Amino acid sequence: MKRQMAQFAVAAVVLIAGWRYARQVEYFCRGVEADLYPSWYAAQQVFIEHRSPYSEDAARAIERGIYGRTVEEGGTPMRDEQRFAYPLFALFAMAPLALVSFASAQTVAFWLCVALSLATTWLWSKVMGVRCNFAVCALALAAFPVALGIVLRQPTVLYLFLLALAAYAAKSERYILAGTALGIAAAKPQLALAVMLPLCCWMISDWPHRKRIALAFTATLALLIAAATALQPAWLGEWLHTLAAYRTYANSGSPLGYAAGVVVVLLLVFLWRKRHDLDFALALATAGVYCLIPFQSYNEALLLPAMLWIWRERKVLAVQRFARLAYWLTVFMFSASMVSMLLVWVLPASPVLFELPWRLFIALGALPLPLLVIHRFSFPVHAVAPLTAERTEV
């Protein structure tokens, strides 16, 4: 009982600190980080005005809505043109928000993001065999990438939930649901690959029983594309043109540069070799894909399954020297990031104060991948427990 009360108290303090920090970030960056606005405006253009969300007029209108003026006019705090860069079918989920004002959409989206983040944590906990109690949920919601994604109403929160749902459905043998969730999540392919790649390898290893995942995925994606084409026949070409423009102002390249190709090949080889161990494959793929996509704070929430897997295997990791060192370094970086959020309670707001936790989380994000590789080279593969087995309690 004392241990549980201590965990509850620590988790509560961390949760309060993380959310206070995220709210301070929102206040400090107000008028710049309106991540929901491009999708909300694009949904209004498509479903109410019946116009293309990819036009130059739409791009300039989004800039004025966020910055108060266009990037070409100058005087904006960022050079990000804020174009709507998702495929058209991504707006189907945004359609209800197009019926209300942006202020109302912000309120609704906030609580939806909270609910989706909690659901994502629960689903990944089930997949990884970790008991999802208050401490797990509090630490997940207090983490800077998760809290900031919620505060900014980042659409990424929805796609992270869909990926967790696909993994949970696949492991619990709900194959049609898994393929459907993956098909919808394909609207953000750079994230979807983190679950799509290990599931493909796992599916091929037992194709007769698991082929429904591929069939449901293909049918869902084809239906979404067909519906979008019926709505706006020219959307595909306009979207590809927008993506070309997006690469000129956004940091869309891999932070690893030319080494990214080598990492991709090694990741695919490793995933194929470990295709029967879905837990490990999902943890490895999410950590690997995170290292290949641009470092954006909310994207680091993709590391949740890797972190849960590492926590589950902490006793095994503590046996081997290098794995133990990497594990405690990961724990230290996460703890330091959380503690740094307490500084907003005693120090005045400044750019340096808001950059510190993010820089610590960047370093943290690179640690799970080598730790996972060290584990599999150092220890034999353990039998994978069934989904219902909650083997670890925080």
mmCIF file of C-alpha atoms in Angstrom:
data_model
loop_
_atom_site.group_PDB
_atom_site.id
_atom_site.type_symbol
_atom_site.label_atom_id
_atom_site.label_comp_id
_atom_site.label_asym_id
_atom_site.label_seq_id
_atom_site.Cartn_x
_atom_site.Cartn_y
_atom_site.Cartn_z
ATOM 1 C CA MET A 1 0.000 0.000 0.000
ATOM 2 C CA LYS A 2 2.845 2.417 0.831
ATOM 3 C CA ARG A 3 4.482 1.691 -2.505
ATOM 4 C CA GLN A 4 1.248 2.311 -4.386
ATOM 5 C CA MET A 5 0.640 5.583 -2.512
ATOM 6 C CA ALA A 6 4.186 6.740 -3.297
ATOM 7 C CA GLN A 7 3.716 5.902 -6.976
ATOM 8 C CA PHE A 8 0.405 7.734 -6.986
ATOM 9 C CA ALA A 9 1.945 10.842 -5.400
ATOM 10 C CA VAL A 10 4.939 10.938 -7.752
ATOM 11 C CA ALA A 11 2.763 10.334 -10.787
ATOM 12 C CA ALA A 12 0.355 13.096 -9.723
ATOM 13 C CA VAL A 13 3.180 15.618 -9.234
ATOM 14 C CA VAL A 14 4.732 14.710 -12.587
ATOM 15 C CA LEU A 15 1.354 14.962 -14.319
ATOM 16 C CA ILE A 16 0.665 18.409 -12.869
ATOM 17 C CA ALA A 17 4.171 19.609 -13.733
ATOM 18 C CA GLY A 18 3.979 18.291 -17.278
ATOM 19 C CA TRP A 19 0.622 19.893 -17.979
ATOM 20 C CA ARG A 20 1.583 23.201 -16.406
ATOM 21 C CA TYR A 21 4.636 23.221 -18.635
ATOM 22 C CA ALA A 22 2.615 22.352 -21.740
ATOM 23 C CA ARG A 23 0.126 25.125 -20.989
ATOM 24 C CA GLN A 24 3.002 27.570 -20.580
ATOM 25 C CA VAL A 25 4.360 26.483 -23.958
ATOM 26 C CA GLU A 26 0.942 27.074 -25.503
ATOM 27 C CA TYR A 27 0.744 30.548 -23.968
ATOM 28 C CA PHE A 28 4.307 31.399 -24.963
ATOM 29 C CA CYS A 29 3.761 30.264 -28.581
ATOM 30 C CA ARG A 30 0.152 31.435 -28.952
ATOM 31 C CA GLY A 31 -0.669 32.475 -32.504
ATOM 32 C CA VAL A 32 2.125 30.336 -33.964
ATOM 33 C CA GLU A 33 1.504 26.701 -33.025
ATOM 34 C CA ALA A 34 -2.149 26.483 -34.117
ATOM 35 C CA ASP A 35 -1.731 22.926 -35.384
ATOM 36 C CA LEU A 36 -5.451 22.238 -35.755
ATOM 37 C CA TYR A 37 -6.161 25.315 -37.858
ATOM 38 C CA PRO A 38 -4.952 24.028 -41.282
ATOM 39 C CA SER A 39 -7.073 20.877 -41.001
ATOM 40 C CA TRP A 40 -10.102 22.761 -39.659
ATOM 41 C CA TYR A 41 -9.912 25.383 -42.411
ATOM 42 C CA ALA A 42 -9.359 22.726 -45.092
ATOM 43 C CA ALA A 43 -12.410 20.812 -43.849
ATOM 44 C CA GLN A 44 -14.520 23.958 -44.142
ATOM 45 C CA GLN A 45 -13.254 24.547 -47.655
ATOM 46 C CA VAL A 46 -14.109 20.997 -48.749
ATOM 47 C CA PHE A 47 -17.396 20.267 -46.984
ATOM 48 C CA ILE A 48 -18.954 23.741 -46.770
ATOM 49 C CA GLU A 49 -17.392 25.904 -49.479
ATOM 50 C CA HIS A 50 -16.763 22.980 -51.884
ATOM 51 C CA ARG A 51 -13.315 24.326 -52.772
ATOM 52 C CA SER A 52 -9.860 22.785 -52.964
ATOM 53 C CA PRO A 53 -7.871 22.897 -49.709
ATOM 54 C CA TYR A 54 -4.626 22.804 -51.714
ATOM 55 C CA SER A 55 -5.026 26.057 -53.651
ATOM 56 C CA GLU A 56 -2.717 29.034 -53.177
ATOM 57 C CA ASP A 57 -5.670 31.047 -51.875
ATOM 58 C CA ALA A 58 -6.308 28.420 -49.205
ATOM 59 C CA ALA A 59 -2.628 28.402 -48.216
ATOM 60 C CA ARG A 60 -2.573 32.205 -47.860
ATOM 61 C CA ALA A 61 -5.825 32.154 -45.863
ATOM 62 C CA ILE A 62 -4.374 29.582 -43.453
ATOM 63 C CA GLU A 63 -1.276 31.751 -42.963
ATOM 64 C CA ARG A 64 -3.425 34.789 -42.195
ATOM 65 C CA GLY A 65 -5.506 32.766 -39.762
ATOM 66 C CA ILE A 66 -2.402 31.652 -37.857
ATOM 67 C CA TYR A 67 0.054 34.554 -38.263
ATOM 68 C CA GLY A 68 -2.273 37.434 -39.065
ATOM 69 C CA ARG A 69 -0.465 37.913 -42.396
ATOM 70 C CA THR A 70 1.118 35.781 -45.097
ATOM 71 C CA VAL A 71 4.719 34.611 -45.084
ATOM 72 C CA GLU A 72 5.348 36.573 -48.295
ATOM 73 C CA GLU A 73 4.231 39.784 -46.586
ATOM 74 C CA GLY A 74 6.911 39.271 -43.929
ATOM 75 C CA GLY A 75 6.781 39.887 -40.207
ATOM 76 C CA THR A 76 5.708 36.322 -39.361
ATOM 77 C CA PRO A 77 7.477 34.518 -36.487
ATOM 78 C CA MET A 78 8.054 31.442 -38.687
ATOM 79 C CA ARG A 79 8.698 30.692 -42.367
ATOM 80 C CA ASP A 80 6.346 27.692 -42.287
ATOM 81 C CA GLU A 81 3.726 28.254 -45.007
ATOM 82 C CA GLN A 82 1.229 26.147 -43.037
ATOM 83 C CA ARG A 83 -0.255 24.465 -46.117
ATOM 84 C CA PHE A 84 -2.694 21.617 -45.641
ATOM 85 C CA ALA A 85 -0.358 18.739 -46.539
ATOM 86 C CA TYR A 86 -2.494 15.670 -45.724
ATOM 87 C CA PRO A 87 -4.299 13.611 -48.406
ATOM 88 C CA LEU A 88 -7.894 14.695 -48.916
ATOM 89 C CA PHE A 89 -9.379 11.613 -47.256
ATOM 90 C CA ALA A 90 -7.743 12.670 -43.966
ATOM 91 C CA LEU A 91 -10.456 15.348 -43.746
ATOM 92 C CA PHE A 92 -13.238 12.804 -43.316
ATOM 93 C CA ALA A 93 -12.355 12.581 -39.629
ATOM 94 C CA MET A 94 -12.366 16.391 -39.410
ATOM 95 C CA ALA A 95 -15.789 16.834 -41.053
ATOM 96 C CA PRO A 96 -17.760 17.311 -37.774
ATOM 97 C CA LEU A 97 -15.371 20.066 -36.638
ATOM 98 C CA ALA A 98 -15.996 22.011 -39.856
ATOM 99 C CA LEU A 99 -19.544 22.717 -38.668
ATOM 100 C CA VAL A 100 -18.436 24.785 -35.657
ATOM 101 C CA SER A 101 -16.237 27.820 -35.076
ATOM 102 C CA PHE A 102 -12.512 27.370 -34.622
ATOM 103 C CA ALA A 103 -12.776 28.227 -30.909
ATOM 104 C CA SER A 104 -15.373 25.484 -30.425
ATOM 105 C CA ALA A 105 -13.315 23.084 -32.553
ATOM 106 C CA GLN A 106 -10.309 23.761 -30.320
ATOM 107 C CA THR A 107 -12.291 22.855 -27.203
ATOM 108 C CA VAL A 108 -13.736 19.677 -28.682
ATOM 109 C CA ALA A 109 -10.385 18.639 -30.145
ATOM 110 C CA PHE A 110 -8.641 19.136 -26.799
ATOM 111 C CA TRP A 111 -10.822 16.638 -24.977
ATOM 112 C CA LEU A 112 -10.742 14.256 -27.908
ATOM 113 C CA CYS A 113 -6.935 14.349 -27.815
ATOM 114 C CA VAL A 114 -6.956 13.596 -24.082
ATOM 115 C CA ALA A 115 -9.290 10.639 -24.580
ATOM 116 C CA LEU A 116 -7.322 9.339 -27.571
ATOM 117 C CA SER A 117 -4.015 9.623 -25.714
ATOM 118 C CA LEU A 118 -5.397 7.657 -22.765
ATOM 119 C CA ALA A 119 -6.815 5.045 -25.134
ATOM 120 C CA THR A 120 -3.466 4.832 -26.952
ATOM 121 C CA THR A 121 -1.662 4.245 -23.660
ATOM 122 C CA TRP A 122 -4.137 1.534 -22.652
ATOM 123 C CA LEU A 123 -3.900 -0.231 -26.026
ATOM 124 C CA TRP A 124 -0.088 -0.257 -26.104
ATOM 125 C CA SER A 125 -0.011 -1.435 -22.478
ATOM 126 C CA LYS A 126 -2.211 -4.355 -23.430
ATOM 127 C CA VAL A 127 -0.045 -5.190 -26.445
ATOM 128 C CA MET A 128 3.177 -5.048 -24.424
ATOM 129 C CA GLY A 129 1.801 -6.876 -21.390
ATOM 130 C CA VAL A 130 2.184 -3.980 -18.937
ATOM 131 C CA ARG A 131 -0.531 -3.233 -16.402
ATOM 132 C CA CYS A 132 -2.137 0.081 -17.296
ATOM 133 C CA ASN A 133 -2.664 1.791 -13.929
ATOM 134 C CA PHE A 134 -2.750 5.428 -12.868
ATOM 135 C CA ALA A 135 1.048 5.720 -12.797
ATOM 136 C CA VAL A 136 1.422 4.544 -16.403
ATOM 137 C CA CYS A 137 -1.307 6.898 -17.656
ATOM 138 C CA ALA A 138 0.034 9.835 -15.646
ATOM 139 C CA LEU A 139 3.602 9.389 -16.900
ATOM 140 C CA ALA A 140 2.372 9.039 -20.477
ATOM 141 C CA LEU A 141 0.181 12.157 -20.334
ATOM 142 C CA ALA A 142 2.884 14.158 -18.531
ATOM 143 C CA ALA A 143 5.582 13.361 -21.095
ATOM 144 C CA PHE A 144 6.431 16.496 -23.061
ATOM 145 C CA PRO A 145 5.666 15.058 -26.551
ATOM 146 C CA VAL A 146 2.274 13.679 -25.484
ATOM 147 C CA ALA A 147 1.214 16.729 -23.454
ATOM 148 C CA LEU A 148 2.296 19.149 -26.167
ATOM 149 C CA GLY A 149 0.488 17.150 -28.852
ATOM 150 C CA ILE A 150 -2.703 17.374 -26.802
ATOM 151 C CA VAL A 151 -2.342 21.086 -26.025
ATOM 152 C CA LEU A 152 -1.644 21.899 -29.674
ATOM 153 C CA ARG A 153 -4.488 19.610 -30.850
ATOM 154 C CA GLN A 154 -2.053 17.935 -33.223
ATOM 155 C CA PRO A 155 -3.768 15.569 -35.715
ATOM 156 C CA THR A 156 -0.875 13.176 -35.055
ATOM 157 C CA VAL A 157 -2.641 12.186 -31.807
ATOM 158 C CA LEU A 158 -5.422 10.570 -33.868
ATOM 159 C CA TYR A 159 -3.006 8.600 -36.039
ATOM 160 C CA LEU A 160 -1.042 7.362 -33.032
ATOM 161 C CA PHE A 161 -4.307 6.012 -31.623
ATOM 162 C CA LEU A 162 -5.119 4.264 -34.902
ATOM 163 C CA LEU A 163 -1.689 2.610 -34.960
ATOM 164 C CA ALA A 164 -2.117 1.395 -31.379
ATOM 165 C CA LEU A 165 -5.578 0.084 -32.290
ATOM 166 C CA ALA A 166 -4.155 -1.758 -35.305
ATOM 167 C CA ALA A 167 -1.463 -3.426 -33.184
ATOM 168 C CA TYR A 168 -3.942 -4.389 -30.465
ATOM 169 C CA ALA A 169 -6.446 -5.742 -32.980
ATOM 170 C CA ALA A 170 -3.789 -7.756 -34.799
ATOM 171 C CA LYS A 171 -2.480 -9.362 -31.618
ATOM 172 C CA SER A 172 -5.996 -10.171 -30.414
ATOM 173 C CA GLU A 173 -6.767 -11.701 -33.850
ATOM 174 C CA ARG A 174 -9.253 -9.032 -34.921
ATOM 175 C CA TYR A 175 -7.632 -8.888 -38.328
ATOM 176 C CA ILE A 176 -10.274 -6.895 -40.212
ATOM 177 C CA LEU A 177 -10.210 -4.176 -37.543
ATOM 178 C CA ALA A 178 -6.413 -4.120 -37.706
ATOM 179 C CA GLY A 179 -6.376 -3.645 -41.471
ATOM 180 C CA THR A 180 -9.099 -0.997 -41.339
ATOM 181 C CA ALA A 181 -7.250 1.029 -38.685
ATOM 182 C CA LEU A 182 -4.036 0.797 -40.702
ATOM 183 C CA GLY A 183 -5.835 1.956 -43.836
ATOM 184 C CA ILE A 184 -7.165 5.079 -42.107
ATOM 185 C CA ALA A 185 -3.758 5.747 -40.488
ATOM 186 C CA ALA A 186 -2.152 5.683 -43.943
ATOM 187 C CA ALA A 187 -3.133 9.358 -44.186
ATOM 188 C CA LYS A 188 0.120 9.941 -42.289
ATOM 189 C CA PRO A 189 2.383 7.319 -43.915
ATOM 190 C CA GLN A 190 5.621 8.326 -42.174
ATOM 191 C CA LEU A 191 4.042 7.256 -38.878
ATOM 192 C CA ALA A 192 1.999 4.359 -40.247
ATOM 193 C CA LEU A 193 5.186 2.592 -41.392
ATOM 194 C CA ALA A 194 6.148 2.100 -37.744
ATOM 195 C CA VAL A 195 3.334 -0.444 -37.332
ATOM 196 C CA MET A 196 2.803 -1.404 -40.955
ATOM 197 C CA LEU A 197 6.306 -2.865 -41.444
ATOM 198 C CA PRO A 198 6.323 -5.263 -38.447
ATOM 199 C CA LEU A 199 2.716 -6.267 -39.101
ATOM 200 C CA CYS A 200 3.566 -7.077 -42.733
ATOM 201 C CA CYS A 201 6.426 -9.351 -41.688
ATOM 202 C CA TRP A 202 4.285 -10.952 -38.976
ATOM 203 C CA MET A 203 1.370 -11.371 -41.394
ATOM 204 C CA ILE A 204 3.488 -13.039 -44.088
ATOM 205 C CA SER A 205 4.810 -15.560 -41.552
ATOM 206 C CA ASP A 206 1.264 -16.990 -41.303
ATOM 207 C CA TRP A 207 -0.387 -15.706 -44.473
ATOM 208 C CA PRO A 208 -3.408 -18.065 -44.670
ATOM 209 C CA HIS A 209 -4.683 -16.951 -41.244
ATOM 210 C CA ARG A 210 -3.583 -13.292 -41.273
ATOM 211 C CA LYS A 211 -4.148 -12.253 -44.877
ATOM 212 C CA ARG A 212 -7.367 -10.510 -43.829
ATOM 213 C CA ILE A 213 -5.201 -7.680 -42.486
ATOM 214 C CA ALA A 214 -3.882 -6.974 -45.981
ATOM 215 C CA LEU A 215 -7.315 -7.358 -47.555
ATOM 216 C CA ALA A 216 -8.973 -5.003 -45.060
ATOM 217 C CA PHE A 217 -6.146 -2.485 -45.413
ATOM 218 C CA THR A 218 -6.363 -2.477 -49.208
ATOM 219 C CA ALA A 219 -10.159 -2.232 -49.219
ATOM 220 C CA THR A 220 -10.186 0.607 -46.668
ATOM 221 C CA LEU A 221 -7.531 2.635 -48.467
ATOM 222 C CA ALA A 222 -9.205 2.093 -51.853
ATOM 223 C CA LEU A 223 -12.568 3.171 -50.433
ATOM 224 C CA LEU A 224 -11.088 6.323 -48.894
ATOM 225 C CA ILE A 225 -9.305 7.285 -52.119
ATOM 226 C CA ALA A 226 -12.438 6.625 -54.168
ATOM 227 C CA ALA A 227 -14.584 8.737 -51.834
ATOM 228 C CA ALA A 228 -12.056 11.578 -51.933
ATOM 229 C CA THR A 229 -11.895 11.396 -55.731
ATOM 230 C CA ALA A 230 -15.669 11.516 -55.990
ATOM 231 C CA LEU A 231 -15.633 14.592 -53.763
ATOM 232 C CA GLN A 232 -12.837 16.389 -55.654
ATOM 233 C CA PRO A 233 -11.573 14.566 -58.777
ATOM 234 C CA ALA A 234 -8.353 16.607 -59.073
ATOM 235 C CA TRP A 235 -7.237 16.280 -55.448
ATOM 236 C CA LEU A 236 -4.423 13.754 -56.007
ATOM 237 C CA GLY A 237 -2.442 15.964 -58.390
ATOM 238 C CA GLU A 238 -3.002 19.029 -56.215
ATOM 239 C CA TRP A 239 -1.864 17.123 -53.133
ATOM 240 C CA LEU A 240 1.343 15.956 -54.820
ATOM 241 C CA HIS A 241 2.033 19.556 -55.860
ATOM 242 C CA THR A 242 1.490 20.649 -52.244
ATOM 243 C CA LEU A 243 3.917 17.987 -51.023
ATOM 244 C CA ALA A 244 6.575 19.320 -53.419
ATOM 245 C CA ALA A 245 6.048 22.816 -52.000
ATOM 246 C CA TYR A 246 6.032 21.441 -48.447
ATOM 247 C CA ARG A 247 9.542 20.050 -48.845
ATOM 248 C CA THR A 248 10.891 23.505 -49.704
ATOM 249 C CA TYR A 249 9.925 25.073 -46.356
ATOM 250 C CA ALA A 250 9.594 22.156 -43.947
ATOM 251 C CA ASN A 251 12.357 20.034 -42.503
ATOM 252 C CA SER A 252 10.997 16.864 -44.078
ATOM 253 C CA GLY A 253 14.261 14.981 -44.576
ATOM 254 C CA SER A 254 15.633 12.304 -42.301
ATOM 255 C CA PRO A 255 17.919 13.602 -39.527
ATOM 256 C CA LEU A 256 20.273 10.702 -40.304
ATOM 257 C CA GLY A 257 20.932 11.969 -43.839
ATOM 258 C CA TYR A 258 22.464 9.376 -46.153
ATOM 259 C CA ALA A 259 22.815 6.944 -43.252
ATOM 260 C CA ALA A 260 19.013 6.615 -43.220
ATOM 261 C CA GLY A 261 19.155 4.123 -46.101
ATOM 262 C CA VAL A 262 21.487 1.841 -44.146
ATOM 263 C CA VAL A 263 19.244 2.054 -41.081
ATOM 264 C CA VAL A 264 16.192 1.163 -43.185
ATOM 265 C CA VAL A 265 17.885 -1.936 -44.625
ATOM 266 C CA LEU A 266 19.084 -3.109 -41.210
ATOM 267 C CA LEU A 267 15.660 -2.436 -39.720
ATOM 268 C CA LEU A 268 13.931 -4.511 -42.391
ATOM 269 C CA VAL A 269 16.377 -7.381 -41.920
ATOM 270 C CA PHE A 270 15.909 -7.319 -38.172
ATOM 271 C CA LEU A 271 12.130 -7.150 -38.451
ATOM 272 C CA TRP A 272 12.053 -10.139 -40.777
ATOM 273 C CA ARG A 273 14.259 -12.192 -38.484
ATOM 274 C CA LYS A 274 12.078 -11.326 -35.457
ATOM 275 C CA ARG A 275 8.751 -11.499 -37.284
ATOM 276 C CA HIS A 276 7.392 -14.159 -34.903
ATOM 277 C CA ASP A 277 7.991 -11.922 -31.843
ATOM 278 C CA LEU A 278 5.423 -9.201 -32.533
ATOM 279 C CA ASP A 279 6.042 -7.331 -29.260
ATOM 280 C CA PHE A 280 9.722 -6.835 -29.993
ATOM 281 C CA ALA A 281 9.119 -6.121 -33.696
ATOM 282 C CA LEU A 282 6.637 -3.340 -32.873
ATOM 283 C CA ALA A 283 8.946 -1.814 -30.267
ATOM 284 C CA LEU A 284 11.921 -1.947 -32.627
ATOM 285 C CA ALA A 285 10.006 -0.538 -35.602
ATOM 286 C CA THR A 286 8.523 2.399 -33.688
ATOM 287 C CA ALA A 287 11.955 3.328 -32.311
ATOM 288 C CA GLY A 288 13.594 2.893 -35.706
ATOM 289 C CA VAL A 289 11.010 4.886 -37.658
ATOM 290 C CA TYR A 290 11.177 7.696 -35.106
ATOM 291 C CA CYS A 291 14.907 8.029 -35.802
ATOM 292 C CA LEU A 292 14.193 8.260 -39.553
ATOM 293 C CA ILE A 293 11.537 11.002 -39.523
ATOM 294 C CA PRO A 294 12.104 14.704 -38.720
ATOM 295 C CA PHE A 295 12.525 15.441 -35.024
ATOM 296 C CA GLN A 296 9.257 17.085 -34.004
ATOM 297 C CA SER A 297 8.244 17.034 -30.380
ATOM 298 C CA TYR A 298 4.816 15.424 -30.767
ATOM 299 C CA ASN A 299 6.232 12.656 -33.011
ATOM 300 C CA GLU A 300 8.184 11.272 -30.066
ATOM 301 C CA ALA A 301 4.932 9.909 -28.638
ATOM 302 C CA LEU A 302 5.537 7.177 -31.233
ATOM 303 C CA LEU A 303 8.130 5.754 -28.811
ATOM 304 C CA LEU A 304 5.506 4.706 -26.250
ATOM 305 C CA PRO A 305 5.496 0.988 -27.238
ATOM 306 C CA ALA A 306 9.318 0.891 -27.175
ATOM 307 C CA MET A 307 9.370 2.482 -23.723
ATOM 308 C CA LEU A 308 6.745 0.081 -22.392
ATOM 309 C CA TRP A 309 8.652 -2.898 -23.803
ATOM 310 C CA ILE A 310 11.893 -1.690 -22.206
ATOM 311 C CA TRP A 311 10.128 -1.239 -18.865
ATOM 312 C CA ARG A 312 8.666 -4.727 -19.119
ATOM 313 C CA GLU A 313 12.091 -6.244 -19.782
ATOM 314 C CA ARG A 314 14.000 -4.103 -17.254
ATOM 315 C CA LYS A 315 14.958 -7.051 -15.038
ATOM 316 C CA VAL A 316 16.458 -8.891 -17.993
ATOM 317 C CA LEU A 317 18.228 -5.756 -19.206
ATOM 318 C CA ALA A 318 19.805 -5.312 -15.770
ATOM 319 C CA VAL A 319 21.768 -8.549 -16.203
ATOM 320 C CA GLN A 320 24.066 -7.427 -19.023
ATOM 321 C CA ARG A 321 26.494 -4.524 -18.584
ATOM 322 C CA PHE A 322 25.902 -2.540 -21.776
ATOM 323 C CA ALA A 323 22.160 -3.105 -21.735
ATOM 324 C CA ARG A 324 22.034 -2.030 -18.077
ATOM 325 C CA LEU A 325 23.994 1.139 -18.869
ATOM 326 C CA ALA A 326 21.700 2.037 -21.789
ATOM 327 C CA TYR A 327 18.599 1.270 -19.716
ATOM 328 C CA TRP A 328 19.583 3.516 -16.800
ATOM 329 C CA LEU A 329 20.644 6.249 -19.204
ATOM 330 C CA THR A 330 17.155 6.084 -20.726
ATOM 331 C CA VAL A 331 15.580 6.315 -17.260
ATOM 332 C CA PHE A 332 17.846 9.241 -16.371
ATOM 333 C CA MET A 333 17.023 11.186 -19.551
ATOM 334 C CA PHE A 334 13.288 10.701 -19.036
ATOM 335 C CA SER A 335 13.532 11.741 -15.377
ATOM 336 C CA ALA A 336 15.675 14.782 -16.231
ATOM 337 C CA SER A 337 13.163 15.853 -18.857
ATOM 338 C CA MET A 338 10.334 15.600 -16.348
ATOM 339 C CA VAL A 339 12.226 17.448 -13.611
ATOM 340 C CA SER A 340 13.143 20.258 -16.003
ATOM 341 C CA MET A 341 9.441 20.959 -16.483
ATOM 342 C CA LEU A 342 9.271 22.002 -12.816
ATOM 343 C CA LEU A 343 11.485 24.980 -13.630
ATOM 344 C CA VAL A 344 8.532 26.908 -15.059
ATOM 345 C CA TRP A 345 7.187 27.157 -11.513
ATOM 346 C CA VAL A 346 10.204 29.093 -10.239
ATOM 347 C CA LEU A 347 11.724 30.773 -13.301
ATOM 348 C CA PRO A 348 10.259 33.377 -15.675
ATOM 349 C CA ALA A 349 9.202 32.247 -19.140
ATOM 350 C CA SER A 350 11.995 32.348 -21.724
ATOM 351 C CA PRO A 351 12.893 30.544 -24.983
ATOM 352 C CA VAL A 352 15.743 28.692 -23.248
ATOM 353 C CA LEU A 353 13.394 27.341 -20.603
ATOM 354 C CA PHE A 354 11.075 25.902 -23.236
ATOM 355 C CA GLU A 355 13.897 24.390 -25.290
ATOM 356 C CA LEU A 356 15.495 22.451 -22.406
ATOM 357 C CA PRO A 357 12.998 19.564 -22.015
ATOM 358 C CA TRP A 358 12.671 19.209 -25.784
ATOM 359 C CA ARG A 359 16.449 18.893 -26.203
ATOM 360 C CA LEU A 360 16.540 16.297 -23.433
ATOM 361 C CA PHE A 361 13.735 14.364 -25.124
ATOM 362 C CA ILE A 362 15.625 14.465 -28.440
ATOM 363 C CA ALA A 363 18.531 12.692 -26.737
ATOM 364 C CA LEU A 364 16.087 10.286 -25.097
ATOM 365 C CA GLY A 365 14.488 9.433 -28.433
ATOM 366 C CA ALA A 366 17.739 8.020 -29.818
ATOM 367 C CA LEU A 367 18.275 5.615 -26.907
ATOM 368 C CA PRO A 368 15.505 2.964 -27.266
ATOM 369 C CA LEU A 369 16.724 1.709 -30.653
ATOM 370 C CA PRO A 370 20.270 0.634 -29.596
ATOM 371 C CA LEU A 371 18.872 -0.662 -26.306
ATOM 372 C CA LEU A 372 16.461 -2.945 -28.159
ATOM 373 C CA VAL A 373 19.222 -4.172 -30.463
ATOM 374 C CA ILE A 374 21.567 -4.825 -27.515
ATOM 375 C CA HIS A 375 18.869 -6.854 -25.812
ATOM 376 C CA ARG A 376 18.304 -9.173 -28.767
ATOM 377 C CA PHE A 377 22.013 -9.699 -29.407
ATOM 378 C CA SER A 378 22.684 -10.375 -25.722
ATOM 379 C CA PHE A 379 19.755 -12.493 -24.624
ATOM 380 C CA PRO A 380 17.745 -15.370 -26.101
ATOM 381 C CA VAL A 381 14.234 -14.711 -27.359
ATOM 382 C CA HIS A 382 11.651 -15.328 -24.668
ATOM 383 C CA ALA A 383 8.280 -16.845 -25.338
ATOM 384 C CA VAL A 384 5.717 -14.203 -26.143
ATOM 385 C CA ALA A 385 2.966 -14.101 -23.548
ATOM 386 C CA PRO A 386 -0.660 -13.879 -24.665
ATOM 387 C CA LEU A 387 -2.313 -10.490 -24.904
ATOM 388 C CA THR A 388 -4.313 -10.943 -21.737
ATOM 389 C CA ALA A 389 -1.234 -11.596 -19.606
ATOM 390 C CA GLU A 390 -0.360 -8.401 -17.745
ATOM 391 C CA ARG A 391 3.096 -9.418 -16.635
ATOM 392 C CA THR A 392 4.443 -6.192 -15.205
ATOM 393 C CA GLU A 393 2.989 -3.728 -12.765
ATOM 394 C CA VAL A 394 4.521 -0.288 -12.424
#
